[in-house]
Amino acid sequence: MRFIRCEYGYAVLENETVRLLAHEPYSSVEYTGKELPLSEVQLLAPAEPSKIVCIGKNYKAHADEMGEGQPPEPVLFIKPNTCIVGNEDNVVYPDISHRLDFEGELGVVIGKRATKVEKGHAADYIFGYTCLNDVTARDIQKSPTQGTQWTRGKGFDTFCPIGPWIETELDNANANIMTRVNGETKQSSNTGLMTHGVDSLICFITEGMTLLPGDIVATGTPEGIGSMQRGDTVEVEIEGIGILRNHIV
Ligand code: MG
């Protein structure tokens, strides 16, 4: 199933029909009976997370291109929920940055309060999947005076586009993922190449941190990262989900 959020609230998308829901879909799916064509609603970010838990260097080829080697266990950082924007929304290039990068990633949307999840049981806590762009002010993340500033460099407003919707049916260990800038392919990989798979990541995160319904795990970016300029259109596509498109301003 595909779940969206629009100006009328949460909804199920069936072909081109939007079926509105009475409330967010994590505990139960309750239809209001009101239906609209997709062309008559404005898509908003499909989830309203309390936090976005992100994984650094989770594809070997990306760790190699960063020249930093691969960490033995997942490296976690958090983007604040004020980063979230939806499909076709603008990403604002900060005046104080001179290097703004895309990072196409699979976003995992949590459906159930998750604490100390045991190996092999993460699927019970996953609601669905969305495309995500872990937008990064690289020069601020790698501050010459402060060393690493991940939260600052990745935490600007608009730095976490998600969407266009949440897809509940996906093989998270075998999905092609691509990032394009102005139509040119920059990243092309498969989620099967993650070092730590989705189940392992959710177990690792929830050893110490509770994930709430609507929270998102950004599973890391493959190789091919690069910069964006004002005026660019950036797309993250995951086969089986769809295309997340945003504009740099
Ligand atoms: Mg990333």
Coordinates of C-alpha atoms and ligand atoms in Angstrom, one line a residue:
M1 CA 0.0 0.0 0.0
R2 CA 1.0 3.6 -0.5
F3 CA 0.4 6.2 2.2
I4 CA 0.6 9.9 1.6
R5 CA 0.0 13.1 3.6
C6 CA -1.7 16.1 2.0
E7 CA -3.3 19.3 3.1
Y8 CA -6.3 17.2 4.2
G9 CA -4.3 14.9 6.4
Y10 CA -3.0 11.3 6.0
A11 CA -4.4 9.2 3.1
V12 CA -4.0 6.0 1.2
L13 CA -3.1 6.4 -2.5
E14 CA -4.8 3.8 -4.8
N15 CA -3.8 4.3 -8.4
E16 CA -4.7 8.0 -8.8
T17 CA -7.3 8.1 -6.0
V18 CA -6.6 9.6 -2.6
R19 CA -8.6 8.0 0.1
L20 CA -8.5 10.2 3.2
L21 CA -7.8 8.7 6.7
A22 CA -9.2 9.8 10.0
H23 CA -5.8 9.8 11.6
E24 CA -2.2 8.8 11.1
P25 CA -2.0 5.2 9.9
Y26 CA 0.4 3.6 12.3
S27 CA -2.0 2.1 14.8
S28 CA -4.9 1.5 12.4
V29 CA -6.1 2.5 9.0
E30 CA -9.5 4.2 9.3
Y31 CA -11.0 5.7 6.2
T32 CA -13.2 8.8 6.4
G33 CA -15.0 7.9 3.2
K34 CA -13.9 11.0 1.4
E35 CA -12.0 10.5 -1.8
L36 CA -10.1 12.9 -4.2
P37 CA -8.1 12.6 -7.4
L38 CA -4.4 12.8 -6.8
S39 CA -4.2 15.8 -9.1
E40 CA -6.3 17.8 -6.7
V41 CA -4.2 17.4 -3.6
Q42 CA -0.8 18.8 -2.6
L43 CA 1.6 16.2 -1.4
L44 CA 3.3 16.9 1.9
A45 CA 6.1 15.0 3.5
P46 CA 4.5 11.6 4.1
A47 CA 5.6 11.3 7.8
E48 CA 6.0 13.7 10.7
P49 CA 8.9 12.1 12.6
S50 CA 10.0 13.0 16.1
K51 CA 13.6 12.4 14.9
I52 CA 15.5 11.1 11.9
V53 CA 18.2 8.7 12.9
C54 CA 20.9 8.5 10.2
I55 CA 23.7 6.1 9.4
G56 CA 27.0 7.3 8.1
K57 CA 29.2 5.3 5.7
N58 CA 27.0 2.3 5.4
Y59 CA 28.0 1.4 1.8
K60 CA 31.6 0.3 1.4
A61 CA 32.1 2.1 -1.9
H62 CA 31.0 5.4 -0.3
A63 CA 33.2 5.0 2.7
D64 CA 36.1 4.4 0.2
E65 CA 35.3 7.5 -1.8
M66 CA 35.3 9.6 1.4
G67 CA 38.8 8.1 2.2
E68 CA 37.9 7.4 5.7
G69 CA 37.6 3.7 5.8
Q70 CA 34.6 1.7 7.0
P71 CA 33.6 1.8 10.7
P72 CA 33.2 -1.6 12.3
E73 CA 29.8 -0.7 13.7
P74 CA 27.1 1.7 12.4
V75 CA 27.9 5.4 12.9
L76 CA 24.7 7.2 14.1
F77 CA 23.7 10.9 13.9
I78 CA 20.4 12.7 14.1
K79 CA 18.8 15.2 11.8
P80 CA 16.2 17.3 13.6
N81 CA 12.6 17.0 12.4
T82 CA 12.7 20.7 11.3
C83 CA 14.8 19.4 8.3
I84 CA 11.8 17.6 6.8
V85 CA 10.3 18.8 3.5
G86 CA 8.2 16.8 1.0
N87 CA 8.2 16.1 -2.7
E88 CA 8.6 19.1 -5.0
D89 CA 9.6 21.3 -2.1
N90 CA 12.6 23.6 -2.1
V91 CA 15.9 22.9 -0.4
V92 CA 17.4 26.1 0.7
Y93 CA 21.2 26.5 0.0
P94 CA 22.6 28.2 3.1
D95 CA 24.4 31.5 2.5
I96 CA 27.2 30.3 4.8
S97 CA 28.0 27.2 2.8
H98 CA 29.9 26.8 -0.4
R99 CA 29.4 23.0 -0.9
L100 CA 26.0 21.5 -0.7
D101 CA 25.8 17.8 -1.4
F102 CA 23.0 15.3 -2.2
E103 CA 23.0 11.8 -0.5
G104 CA 20.2 9.6 -1.9
E105 CA 19.1 7.1 0.7
L106 CA 16.4 4.5 1.6
G107 CA 14.3 5.9 4.5
V108 CA 12.7 3.4 6.8
V109 CA 9.5 4.6 8.5
I110 CA 8.8 3.1 11.9
G111 CA 5.3 2.0 12.6
K112 CA 5.4 0.8 16.3
R113 CA 7.2 2.0 19.4
A114 CA 10.6 0.1 19.2
T115 CA 12.9 -0.5 22.2
K116 CA 15.6 -3.1 22.3
V117 CA 14.4 -4.9 19.2
E118 CA 15.9 -8.3 18.9
K119 CA 17.8 -9.6 15.9
G120 CA 15.4 -10.8 13.2
H121 CA 12.4 -8.9 14.5
A122 CA 12.8 -5.4 13.1
A123 CA 10.2 -6.1 10.4
D124 CA 7.6 -6.1 13.1
Y125 CA 8.3 -2.4 13.7
I126 CA 8.6 -1.2 10.2
F127 CA 5.7 0.6 8.6
G128 CA 7.1 1.2 5.2
Y129 CA 9.8 2.9 3.1
T130 CA 10.3 6.2 1.4
C131 CA 13.0 8.0 -0.7
L132 CA 15.2 10.4 1.3
N133 CA 17.9 12.9 0.5
D134 CA 20.4 13.4 3.3
V135 CA 21.3 17.0 2.2
T136 CA 24.7 18.0 3.6
A137 CA 26.6 21.2 3.7
R138 CA 29.9 19.4 3.3
D139 CA 32.1 22.3 4.1
I140 CA 30.3 22.9 7.4
Q141 CA 30.2 19.2 8.3
K142 CA 34.0 19.2 7.9
S143 CA 34.6 22.5 9.6
P144 CA 38.3 23.4 9.5
T145 CA 38.2 24.8 13.0
Q146 CA 35.9 22.4 14.7
G147 CA 36.8 19.1 13.0
T148 CA 33.6 17.3 12.3
Q149 CA 30.2 19.0 12.7
W150 CA 27.7 16.4 11.5
T151 CA 24.7 17.8 13.2
R152 CA 25.3 21.3 12.1
G153 CA 26.3 20.5 8.6
K154 CA 23.3 18.1 8.0
G155 CA 20.8 19.8 10.2
F156 CA 19.8 22.9 8.4
D157 CA 16.1 23.6 7.7
T158 CA 14.9 21.8 4.5
F159 CA 17.9 19.3 4.6
C160 CA 15.7 16.2 4.8
P161 CA 13.4 15.8 1.8
I162 CA 11.3 12.6 2.1
G163 CA 8.6 11.2 -0.2
P164 CA 6.8 11.2 -2.4
W165 CA 4.9 8.6 -0.3
I166 CA 5.5 5.6 2.0
E167 CA 5.4 2.2 0.3
T168 CA 4.7 -0.7 2.6
E169 CA 5.8 -3.4 0.2
L170 CA 9.5 -3.4 -0.6
D171 CA 12.4 -5.9 -0.3
N172 CA 14.7 -3.6 1.6
A173 CA 17.7 -5.9 0.8
N174 CA 17.3 -5.6 -3.0
A175 CA 16.1 -2.2 -4.2
N176 CA 17.8 -0.2 -6.9
I177 CA 18.5 3.4 -5.7
M178 CA 19.5 6.3 -8.0
T179 CA 20.1 10.0 -7.6
R180 CA 19.9 12.4 -10.5
V181 CA 20.8 16.1 -10.8
N182 CA 19.1 17.8 -13.7
G183 CA 18.4 14.4 -15.2
E184 CA 22.0 13.2 -15.0
T185 CA 22.5 10.0 -13.0
K186 CA 25.0 10.6 -10.2
Q187 CA 24.4 7.6 -7.9
S188 CA 23.2 4.2 -8.9
S189 CA 23.4 1.3 -6.5
N190 CA 21.3 -1.3 -4.7
T191 CA 20.3 -1.5 -1.0
G192 CA 21.7 -5.0 -1.0
L193 CA 25.1 -3.4 -0.8
M194 CA 24.6 -1.9 2.6
T195 CA 27.2 -3.0 5.1
H196 CA 24.6 -3.2 7.9
G197 CA 21.2 -4.2 6.7
V198 CA 17.9 -2.7 7.9
D199 CA 17.3 -5.3 10.5
S200 CA 20.7 -4.9 12.1
L201 CA 20.4 -1.1 12.0
I202 CA 17.1 -1.1 13.9
C203 CA 18.4 -3.5 16.5
F204 CA 21.6 -1.4 16.9
I205 CA 19.7 1.9 17.2
T206 CA 17.1 0.6 19.7
E207 CA 19.6 -0.9 22.0
G208 CA 19.7 2.5 23.6
M209 CA 17.2 4.8 21.8
T210 CA 13.5 4.3 21.4
L211 CA 12.1 4.8 17.9
L212 CA 8.5 6.1 17.8
P213 CA 5.8 5.6 15.1
G214 CA 6.6 8.0 12.2
D215 CA 10.3 8.1 13.1
I216 CA 12.7 7.6 10.1
V217 CA 15.9 5.7 9.8
A218 CA 18.1 7.0 7.0
T219 CA 20.1 4.0 6.0
G220 CA 23.2 5.7 4.4
T221 CA 24.2 6.7 0.9
P222 CA 26.0 4.7 -1.8
E223 CA 28.9 6.1 -3.7
G224 CA 28.7 8.9 -6.2
I225 CA 27.9 11.8 -3.9
G226 CA 28.4 15.3 -5.3
S227 CA 27.4 18.9 -5.1
M228 CA 24.2 20.8 -6.1
Q229 CA 23.8 24.4 -7.2
R230 CA 21.0 26.8 -6.8
G231 CA 18.5 26.2 -9.7
D232 CA 19.2 22.4 -9.8
T233 CA 16.5 19.8 -9.6
V234 CA 17.5 16.7 -7.7
E235 CA 15.7 13.3 -7.8
V236 CA 16.1 10.3 -5.6
E237 CA 14.5 7.3 -7.1
I238 CA 14.0 3.9 -5.5
E239 CA 12.5 1.2 -7.6
G240 CA 9.4 0.0 -6.0
I241 CA 8.8 3.3 -4.2
G242 CA 8.9 6.2 -6.7
I243 CA 10.7 9.4 -7.3
L244 CA 11.4 12.2 -4.8
R245 CA 12.0 15.5 -6.6
N246 CA 13.3 18.7 -5.0
H247 CA 14.6 22.1 -6.1
I248 CA 17.6 23.9 -4.8
V249 CA 17.1 27.6 -4.2
Ligands
MG1 MG 23.9 10.2 4.6

